mmCIF file of C-alpha atoms in Angstrom:
data_model
loop_
_atom_site.group_PDB
_atom_site.id
_atom_site.type_symbol
_atom_site.label_atom_id
_atom_site.label_comp_id
_atom_site.label_asym_id
_atom_site.label_seq_id
_atom_site.Cartn_x
_atom_site.Cartn_y
_atom_site.Cartn_z
ATOM 1 C CA MET A 1 -50.007 53.382 -182.439
ATOM 2 C CA SER A 2 -52.312 52.209 -179.538
ATOM 3 C CA SER A 3 -52.374 54.530 -176.371
ATOM 4 C CA LYS A 4 -50.661 53.010 -173.671
ATOM 5 C CA ARG A 5 -50.424 54.208 -168.903
ATOM 6 C CA ILE A 6 -47.316 55.621 -168.595
ATOM 7 C CA ALA A 7 -46.583 57.039 -165.105
ATOM 8 C CA ILE A 8 -43.452 59.000 -164.737
ATOM 9 C CA ILE A 9 -41.605 59.449 -161.260
ATOM 10 C CA GLY A 10 -40.384 62.969 -160.772
ATOM 11 C CA ALA A 11 -42.206 65.874 -162.279
ATOM 12 C CA GLY A 12 -38.880 67.830 -162.782
ATOM 13 C CA ILE A 13 -38.631 69.600 -166.039
ATOM 14 C CA ALA A 14 -37.674 66.423 -168.219
ATOM 15 C CA GLY A 15 -40.441 64.524 -166.284
ATOM 16 C CA LEU A 16 -43.163 67.420 -167.171
ATOM 17 C CA SER A 17 -41.757 67.684 -170.705
ATOM 18 C CA ALA A 18 -41.831 63.660 -171.241
ATOM 19 C CA ALA A 19 -45.008 63.935 -170.151
ATOM 20 C CA LEU A 20 -46.213 66.642 -172.235
ATOM 21 C CA ASP A 21 -45.236 64.547 -175.333
ATOM 22 C CA LEU A 22 -46.303 61.420 -174.262
ATOM 23 C CA LEU A 23 -49.749 63.269 -174.131
ATOM 24 C CA LYS A 24 -49.891 65.224 -177.630
ATOM 25 C CA ALA A 25 -48.901 60.913 -178.751
ATOM 26 C CA GLY A 26 -52.462 59.664 -177.134
ATOM 27 C CA HIS A 27 -51.402 57.944 -174.311
ATOM 28 C CA GLN A 28 -52.731 58.342 -170.564
ATOM 29 C CA VAL A 29 -50.303 59.992 -168.207
ATOM 30 C CA THR A 30 -49.614 60.268 -164.945
ATOM 31 C CA LEU A 31 -47.064 62.426 -162.542
#
C-alpha cells in the first residue's frame, strides 16, 4: 500500500485512535 497524507479534523478519542492506526500503517497524519 502506498503512503498517503491524511488530515484528521477533531482530535477526540476516535480521531486520536484513527491517527494512531494510520501512523502504524505508514501514513503521514496531521491532527
